[in-house]
Short mmCIF file of C-alpha atoms and ligand atoms in Angstrom, two decimals:
data_model
loop_
_atom_site.label_atom_id
_atom_site.label_comp_id
_atom_site.label_asym_id
_atom_site.label_seq_id
_atom_site.Cartn_x
_atom_site.Cartn_y
_atom_site.Cartn_z
CA MET A 1115 3.85 -0.27 -47.29
CA PRO A 1116 1.89 -1.58 -44.83
CA ASN A 1117 -1.71 0.02 -44.91
CA PRO A 1118 -2.49 1.95 -42.12
CA ASP A 1119 -5.73 0.65 -42.66
CA GLN A 1120 -5.34 -2.33 -42.13
CA THR A 1121 -2.12 -1.59 -39.33
CA ASP A 1122 -4.12 -2.81 -35.24
CA PRO A 1123 -5.81 0.08 -33.45
CA PRO A 1124 -3.25 1.07 -30.28
CA GLN A 1125 -4.44 -1.02 -27.85
CA PRO A 1126 -6.31 1.30 -24.32
CA ARG A 1127 -3.28 0.68 -22.16
CA ARG A 1128 -4.92 -1.04 -18.84
CA PRO A 1129 -4.78 1.49 -15.98
CA ALA A 1130 -2.64 0.36 -13.44
CA PRO A 1131 -4.16 -0.87 -10.05
CA HIS A 1132 -4.42 0.96 -7.73
CA VAL A 1133 -3.82 -0.57 -3.87
CA ALA A 1134 -3.92 1.34 -0.11
CA ILE A 1135 -2.49 -0.39 2.22
CA ALA A 1136 -4.65 0.72 5.37
CA ASN A 1137 -5.56 -0.10 8.99
CA HIS A 1138 -5.93 2.40 11.73
CA LYS A 1139 -4.74 0.08 14.45
CA GLY A 1140 -1.28 1.26 14.46
CA GLY A 1141 1.85 -0.89 13.69
CA VAL A 1142 -0.06 -3.67 12.49
CA GLY A 1143 2.41 -4.20 9.45
CA LYS A 1144 0.72 -1.48 7.46
CA THR A 1145 4.32 -0.08 5.71
CA GLY A 1146 6.16 -3.87 6.25
CA THR A 1147 3.19 -5.49 3.45
CA ALA A 1148 3.73 -2.14 1.68
CA GLN A 1149 7.44 -2.40 1.24
CA GLY A 1150 6.84 -6.61 0.80
CA ILE A 1151 4.09 -6.10 -2.08
CA ILE A 1152 6.52 -3.65 -3.74
CA THR A 1153 10.20 -5.24 -3.79
CA ALA A 1154 7.98 -8.28 -4.92
CA ALA A 1155 6.22 -6.60 -7.80
CA ALA A 1156 9.79 -5.10 -8.46
CA GLU A 1157 11.40 -8.51 -8.46
CA ALA A 1158 8.81 -9.76 -11.02
CA GLY A 1159 9.82 -7.56 -13.66
CA HIS A 1160 6.98 -4.65 -12.73
CA ARG A 1161 7.15 -0.57 -12.17
CA VAL A 1162 5.78 0.76 -9.09
CA LEU A 1163 4.51 3.69 -7.62
CA ALA A 1164 4.87 4.00 -4.03
CA VAL A 1165 2.66 7.11 -2.81
CA ASP A 1166 4.30 7.20 1.69
CA MET A 1167 1.09 9.01 2.55
CA ASP A 1168 1.66 8.66 6.71
CA ALA A 1169 3.22 11.67 7.69
CA GLN A 1170 5.35 9.51 9.01
CA GLY A 1171 7.25 8.81 6.32
CA ASN A 1172 8.22 5.39 7.66
CA LEU A 1173 7.65 3.80 3.65
CA THR A 1174 10.76 6.68 2.34
CA ARG A 1175 12.95 6.32 5.12
CA ARG A 1176 12.95 1.96 4.48
CA LEU A 1177 12.87 2.56 0.60
CA ARG A 1178 15.55 5.06 1.15
CA ALA A 1179 13.45 7.17 -0.97
CA LEU A 1180 16.59 9.89 -2.83
CA VAL A 1181 14.95 13.07 -1.31
CA PRO A 1182 16.44 16.52 -1.48
CA GLU A 1183 19.97 16.57 1.46
CA ALA A 1184 18.44 19.44 2.70
CA PRO A 1185 15.99 18.96 5.43
CA GLU A 1186 14.51 22.60 4.87
CA ASP A 1187 14.23 22.08 1.64
CA ARG A 1188 12.06 18.57 1.93
CA ALA A 1189 8.55 19.61 2.61
CA ALA A 1190 8.58 21.64 -0.83
CA ALA A 1191 9.36 17.90 -1.95
CA SER A 1192 6.94 16.28 -0.90
CA LEU A 1193 3.49 14.99 -1.00
CA ALA A 1194 3.17 18.37 1.79
CA SER A 1195 3.29 20.81 -0.63
CA VAL A 1196 1.81 18.81 -3.95
CA LEU A 1197 -1.12 17.76 -1.88
CA GLN A 1198 -2.53 21.33 -0.65
CA ASN A 1199 -3.89 22.02 -3.99
CA PRO A 1200 -2.74 19.84 -6.67
CA ALA A 1201 -2.28 20.55 -10.47
CA LEU A 1202 -3.52 17.61 -12.61
CA GLY A 1203 -0.88 15.06 -12.45
CA GLU A 1204 1.73 17.67 -10.14
CA ILE A 1205 3.21 14.50 -8.42
CA ALA A 1206 5.78 13.77 -11.05
CA ARG A 1207 7.93 17.05 -9.83
CA ILE A 1208 8.09 15.50 -6.26
CA LEU A 1209 9.00 11.96 -7.89
CA VAL A 1210 11.98 10.41 -6.41
CA PRO A 1211 13.80 6.60 -7.18
CA CYS A 1212 14.14 4.20 -4.32
CA GLY A 1213 17.35 4.12 -2.98
CA TYR A 1214 18.25 0.02 -2.58
CA SER A 1215 21.34 -0.30 -4.42
CA ASP A 1216 20.49 -3.64 -6.10
CA GLN A 1217 19.38 -2.13 -9.18
CA THR A 1218 16.41 -4.10 -9.77
CA TYR A 1219 14.74 -1.77 -7.62
CA ARG A 1220 15.90 1.57 -7.94
CA ASP A 1221 15.03 1.02 -11.84
CA ARG A 1222 11.54 0.12 -10.72
CA ILE A 1223 10.49 1.86 -7.45
CA THR A 1224 9.04 5.38 -7.25
CA ILE A 1225 8.42 7.10 -4.58
CA ALA A 1226 5.98 9.99 -3.98
CA PRO A 1227 7.65 10.67 -0.51
CA ALA A 1228 6.19 12.30 2.69
CA HIS A 1229 7.12 14.44 4.93
CA LEU A 1230 6.20 15.49 8.23
CA ASP A 1231 4.16 18.45 7.42
CA GLN A 1232 1.68 16.34 5.95
CA GLU A 1233 -0.16 16.41 9.34
CA LEU A 1234 -1.22 20.07 8.55
CA LEU A 1235 -3.13 18.65 5.28
CA SER A 1236 -6.09 18.00 7.79
CA LEU A 1237 -6.13 21.72 7.77
CA THR A 1238 -6.56 22.29 3.96
CA ALA A 1239 -9.70 19.66 4.23
CA GLY A 1240 -13.77 20.66 3.72
CA THR A 1241 -13.88 22.55 0.44
CA ALA A 1242 -15.55 20.93 -2.38
CA ALA A 1243 -13.78 17.45 -3.40
CA SER A 1244 -10.35 18.38 -1.44
CA GLU A 1245 -10.63 14.27 -1.33
CA LYS A 1246 -9.95 14.25 -4.70
CA ARG A 1247 -6.19 15.61 -4.41
CA LEU A 1248 -4.40 12.95 -4.71
CA LEU A 1249 -6.57 11.47 -7.68
CA ARG A 1250 -5.95 14.70 -9.23
CA ALA A 1251 -1.81 15.24 -8.51
CA MET A 1252 -1.42 11.61 -10.28
CA GLN A 1253 -3.61 12.01 -12.68
CA GLY A 1254 -1.28 10.22 -16.19
CA VAL A 1255 1.62 10.10 -13.77
CA VAL A 1256 0.02 6.49 -13.14
CA ASP A 1257 0.15 5.20 -17.25
CA ASP A 1258 4.01 4.91 -16.73
CA PHE A 1259 3.48 2.50 -13.67
CA ASP A 1260 2.41 -1.22 -13.04
CA LEU A 1261 0.92 -0.60 -9.85
CA ILE A 1262 0.84 1.85 -7.13
CA VAL A 1263 0.57 1.06 -3.76
CA ILE A 1264 -0.75 4.02 -1.22
CA ASP A 1265 0.68 3.55 2.41
CA CYS A 1266 -1.40 4.32 5.02
CA PRO A 1267 -1.58 6.58 8.25
CA PRO A 1268 -3.15 4.84 11.43
CA ASN A 1269 -6.39 6.54 11.33
CA LEU A 1270 -10.43 5.87 9.89
CA LEU A 1271 -11.61 8.78 9.61
CA SER A 1272 -9.16 11.91 7.84
CA HIS A 1273 -8.07 13.57 5.52
CA GLN A 1274 -5.63 11.71 4.66
CA ILE A 1275 -7.74 8.86 4.56
CA ASP A 1276 -10.11 9.81 2.27
CA MET A 1277 -7.78 11.29 -0.08
CA ALA A 1278 -5.79 7.56 -0.25
CA TRP A 1279 -9.33 6.30 -0.29
CA SER A 1280 -10.60 8.69 -3.67
CA ALA A 1281 -7.09 7.49 -5.52
CA ALA A 1282 -7.79 3.46 -4.58
CA ASP A 1283 -9.34 0.53 -6.81
CA VAL A 1284 -8.57 -1.73 -3.54
CA LEU A 1285 -8.03 -1.32 -0.07
CA ILE A 1286 -5.23 -4.21 1.68
CA LEU A 1287 -5.42 -4.84 4.53
CA PRO A 1288 -2.46 -6.43 7.39
CA CYS A 1289 -3.86 -7.73 10.21
CA GLU A 1290 -2.72 -8.75 12.84
CA PRO A 1291 -3.88 -11.66 14.90
CA GLY A 1292 -4.94 -9.34 17.95
CA TYR A 1293 -8.18 -7.94 19.26
CA ASP A 1294 -7.62 -4.46 18.93
CA SER A 1295 -6.18 -5.42 15.43
CA VAL A 1296 -9.08 -8.00 14.19
CA GLU A 1297 -11.98 -4.87 15.54
CA ALA A 1298 -9.88 -1.81 13.28
CA ALA A 1299 -10.46 -4.31 9.90
CA ARG A 1300 -13.87 -4.91 10.68
CA ARG A 1301 -14.94 -1.04 10.94
CA ILE A 1302 -13.15 -0.44 7.54
CA HIS A 1303 -15.45 -2.50 6.18
CA GLU A 1304 -18.27 -0.81 8.28
CA ARG A 1305 -16.51 2.05 6.89
CA VAL A 1306 -15.97 1.20 2.55
CA ASP A 1307 -20.03 -0.05 3.28
CA ARG A 1308 -21.47 2.76 4.49
CA ASP A 1309 -18.76 5.89 2.56
CA ARG A 1310 -18.21 4.12 -0.73
CA HIS A 1311 -21.39 5.89 -2.42
CA THR A 1312 -20.04 9.20 -1.96
CA LEU A 1313 -15.89 8.85 -1.31
CA ASN A 1314 -15.49 6.25 -4.72
CA PRO A 1315 -18.28 4.26 -5.48
CA ASP A 1316 -15.21 1.22 -6.69
CA LEU A 1317 -12.95 1.22 -3.91
CA ALA A 1318 -13.63 -2.20 -3.01
CA VAL A 1319 -11.76 -4.09 -0.21
CA ALA A 1320 -9.49 -6.77 -1.90
CA GLY A 1321 -8.45 -8.77 1.44
CA ILE A 1322 -7.13 -9.32 4.46
CA VAL A 1323 -3.36 -10.38 5.35
CA VAL A 1324 -2.70 -12.44 8.29
CA ASN A 1325 0.81 -10.71 9.56
CA ARG A 1326 3.10 -11.73 12.79
CA TYR A 1327 1.36 -14.64 12.73
CA ARG A 1328 2.02 -17.65 15.09
CA PRO A 1329 1.22 -21.10 14.51
CA ASN A 1330 1.42 -22.21 17.95
CA LEU A 1331 0.23 -19.97 19.79
CA LYS A 1332 -3.78 -20.89 20.62
CA ILE A 1333 -4.67 -17.41 20.95
CA HIS A 1334 -3.45 -16.36 17.47
CA GLN A 1335 -5.00 -18.89 16.42
CA GLN A 1336 -8.81 -17.81 17.89
CA ARG A 1337 -7.65 -15.13 16.58
CA GLU A 1338 -6.94 -16.38 12.53
CA GLN A 1339 -10.86 -17.47 12.81
CA ASP A 1340 -12.84 -14.12 13.64
CA ILE A 1341 -10.61 -12.79 10.77
CA LEU A 1342 -11.23 -14.96 8.94
CA ASN A 1343 -15.50 -15.12 10.16
CA ILE A 1344 -14.72 -11.53 9.03
CA ARG A 1345 -15.77 -12.13 5.10
CA GLY A 1346 -15.44 -15.18 5.15
CA THR A 1347 -12.03 -18.09 3.51
CA GLU A 1348 -11.27 -16.32 0.17
CA HIS A 1349 -11.27 -12.57 1.96
CA VAL A 1350 -7.71 -13.89 3.68
CA CYS A 1351 -4.49 -14.63 2.42
CA PRO A 1352 -3.85 -17.86 2.00
CA GLU A 1353 0.22 -16.96 2.85
CA ARG A 1354 0.20 -15.91 7.17
CA ILE A 1355 2.87 -13.50 7.28
CA HIS A 1356 5.48 -14.96 10.21
CA GLU A 1357 6.81 -13.30 13.27
CA LEU A 1358 10.21 -13.09 11.44
CA VAL A 1359 13.23 -11.43 12.67
CA ALA A 1360 14.17 -9.74 9.32
CA LEU A 1361 10.45 -7.94 8.90
CA LYS A 1362 11.78 -6.51 12.85
CA ASN A 1363 14.91 -5.86 10.78
CA GLN A 1364 13.24 -3.36 8.47
CA GLU A 1365 12.47 -0.76 10.38
CA GLU A 1366 16.31 -0.39 11.60
CA LEU A 1367 18.06 -1.58 7.98
CA ALA A 1368 14.93 0.00 5.51
CA GLN A 1369 16.86 -2.47 3.36
CA PRO A 1370 15.19 -4.66 0.54
CA LEU A 1371 13.75 -7.89 2.66
CA ARG A 1372 15.65 -10.48 0.38
CA ALA A 1373 19.17 -8.81 1.70
CA ASP A 1374 18.64 -9.81 5.50
CA ARG A 1375 20.73 -12.87 6.18
CA THR A 1376 18.64 -13.65 8.89
CA ASP A 1377 15.13 -15.20 7.31
CA GLY A 1378 15.03 -12.25 5.21
CA LYS A 1379 14.75 -15.48 2.09
CA LYS A 1380 12.00 -16.77 3.81
CA ALA A 1381 9.98 -13.13 4.46
CA ALA A 1382 10.78 -11.67 0.92
CA ASP A 1383 9.27 -15.48 -0.70
CA GLN A 1384 6.00 -14.91 1.59
CA PHE A 1385 5.73 -11.54 0.15
CA GLN A 1386 6.32 -12.96 -3.56
CA SER A 1387 3.06 -15.45 -2.13
CA VAL A 1388 0.86 -12.72 -0.93
CA TYR A 1389 1.86 -10.58 -4.16
CA ALA A 1390 0.59 -13.02 -6.86
CA TRP A 1391 -3.06 -13.83 -4.31
CA MET A 1392 -3.19 -9.84 -4.68
CA ASN A 1393 -2.98 -9.62 -8.01
CA GLN A 1394 -5.39 -12.80 -7.87
CA GLN A 1395 -8.13 -10.46 -5.74
CA ILE A 1396 -7.30 -7.09 -7.88
CA LYS A 1397 -8.54 -9.19 -11.13
CA THR A 1398 -11.90 -11.00 -9.63
CA VAL A 1399 -13.06 -7.29 -8.42
CA MET A 1400 -12.33 -5.93 -10.77
CA GLU A 1401 -14.19 -8.80 -12.99
CA LYS A 1402 -16.56 -7.71 -10.16
CA THR A 1403 -17.34 -4.64 -10.78
CA GLY A 1404 -16.53 -4.36 -14.62
N1 ATP B 1716 6.24 -9.73 11.09
C1 ATP B 1716 6.25 -9.65 11.36
N2 ATP B 1716 7.50 -9.83 12.12
C2 ATP B 1716 8.15 -8.65 13.24
N3 ATP B 1716 8.31 -8.01 12.87
C3 ATP B 1716 7.18 -7.08 12.67
C4 ATP B 1716 6.18 -7.71 11.51
N4 ATP B 1716 5.79 -7.34 10.88
C5 ATP B 1716 5.98 -5.81 12.10
N5 ATP B 1716 7.13 -6.00 12.90
C6 ATP B 1716 7.55 -5.07 12.95
O1 ATP B 1716 6.55 -4.37 14.11
C7 ATP B 1716 6.73 -2.59 13.63
C8 ATP B 1716 5.58 -2.10 13.00
O2 ATP B 1716 5.83 -2.28 11.77
P1 ATP B 1716 5.14 -1.34 11.45
O3 ATP B 1716 6.14 0.26 10.81
O4 ATP B 1716 5.30 -2.12 9.26
O5 ATP B 1716 3.49 -1.13 11.08
P2 ATP B 1716 2.76 -0.07 10.50
O6 ATP B 1716 1.23 -0.81 10.97
O7 ATP B 1716 2.92 0.58 9.25
O8 ATP B 1716 2.86 1.28 11.83
P3 ATP B 1716 2.38 2.42 11.76
O9 ATP B 1716 0.67 2.66 12.31
O10 ATP B 1716 2.24 3.00 12.45
O11 ATP B 1716 1.65 3.07 10.73
C9 ATP B 1716 8.26 -2.34 13.50
O12 ATP B 1716 9.01 -2.33 14.27
C10 ATP B 1716 8.66 -3.65 12.04
O13 ATP B 1716 9.19 -4.33 11.73
MG1 MG B 1717 3.20 2.49 8.70
#
């Protein structure tokens, strides 16, 4: 009979990192990066919760979330309904599996789906601690996952962003090598520096992922240098995501990158590298913040 006093006490489970994918410039690859990281994590055997904070619902669709068939039932089964004033852990009632045919993804990816009515959530802002509603909705539920990925809408000062960033440990910034995208990345760093003490004191930018990179273009090399100058080389993922057919196709085909017969393997492998880098960055950030 084992002596209960001598058995090891249960180890507290390290909470899963909460990663928000953000850039207020539209179309820079936030959802593509979220999808790439989520599928890479699933391929590595990890259980991922994908939280679609963008009313456009692009991540929900691209992961083929198994939302209710009847369109009139979808708002009530989405974050639009949960985030109005959630009970603790209420997100659990809307979680659905990924609809990819490959069991690897279906078993390991769970989605909190978005709905267009999420646009209306700004009307519910303003009361004390309303920015904590996503955090509140996820409480306890996140214990079942190894990674939480939050896809953000393309804005900077909004109730949706405040909820996403209040729930996140770190931000990952996809950034195109273009002027507007680089400026947007700079402004995100400024907002985190300025507002984190009120929004979320632990929030940090884990780093930038350069997306849609064309190495032979001189202008891309210049903008790449601008990106490296924002917070230094260490802050930028060494893997540049190239402009790839599979990454363009994902908007239309809504399938795992690896299933794309053009350059899907290359794209999926690139996101494996991004995922490994991201985990390292998170570790470094967590060590700094204790
Ligand atoms: N590296 C890439 N190569 C080719 N096409 C890409 C690449 N990255 C993104 N795209 C395409 O660019 C478009 C915008 O990408 P995505 O939807 O991921 O951006 P986003 O930042 O999430 O947009 P939004 O701001 O609207 O949420 C999509 O059609 C996507 O397929
Ligand atoms: Mg998007």
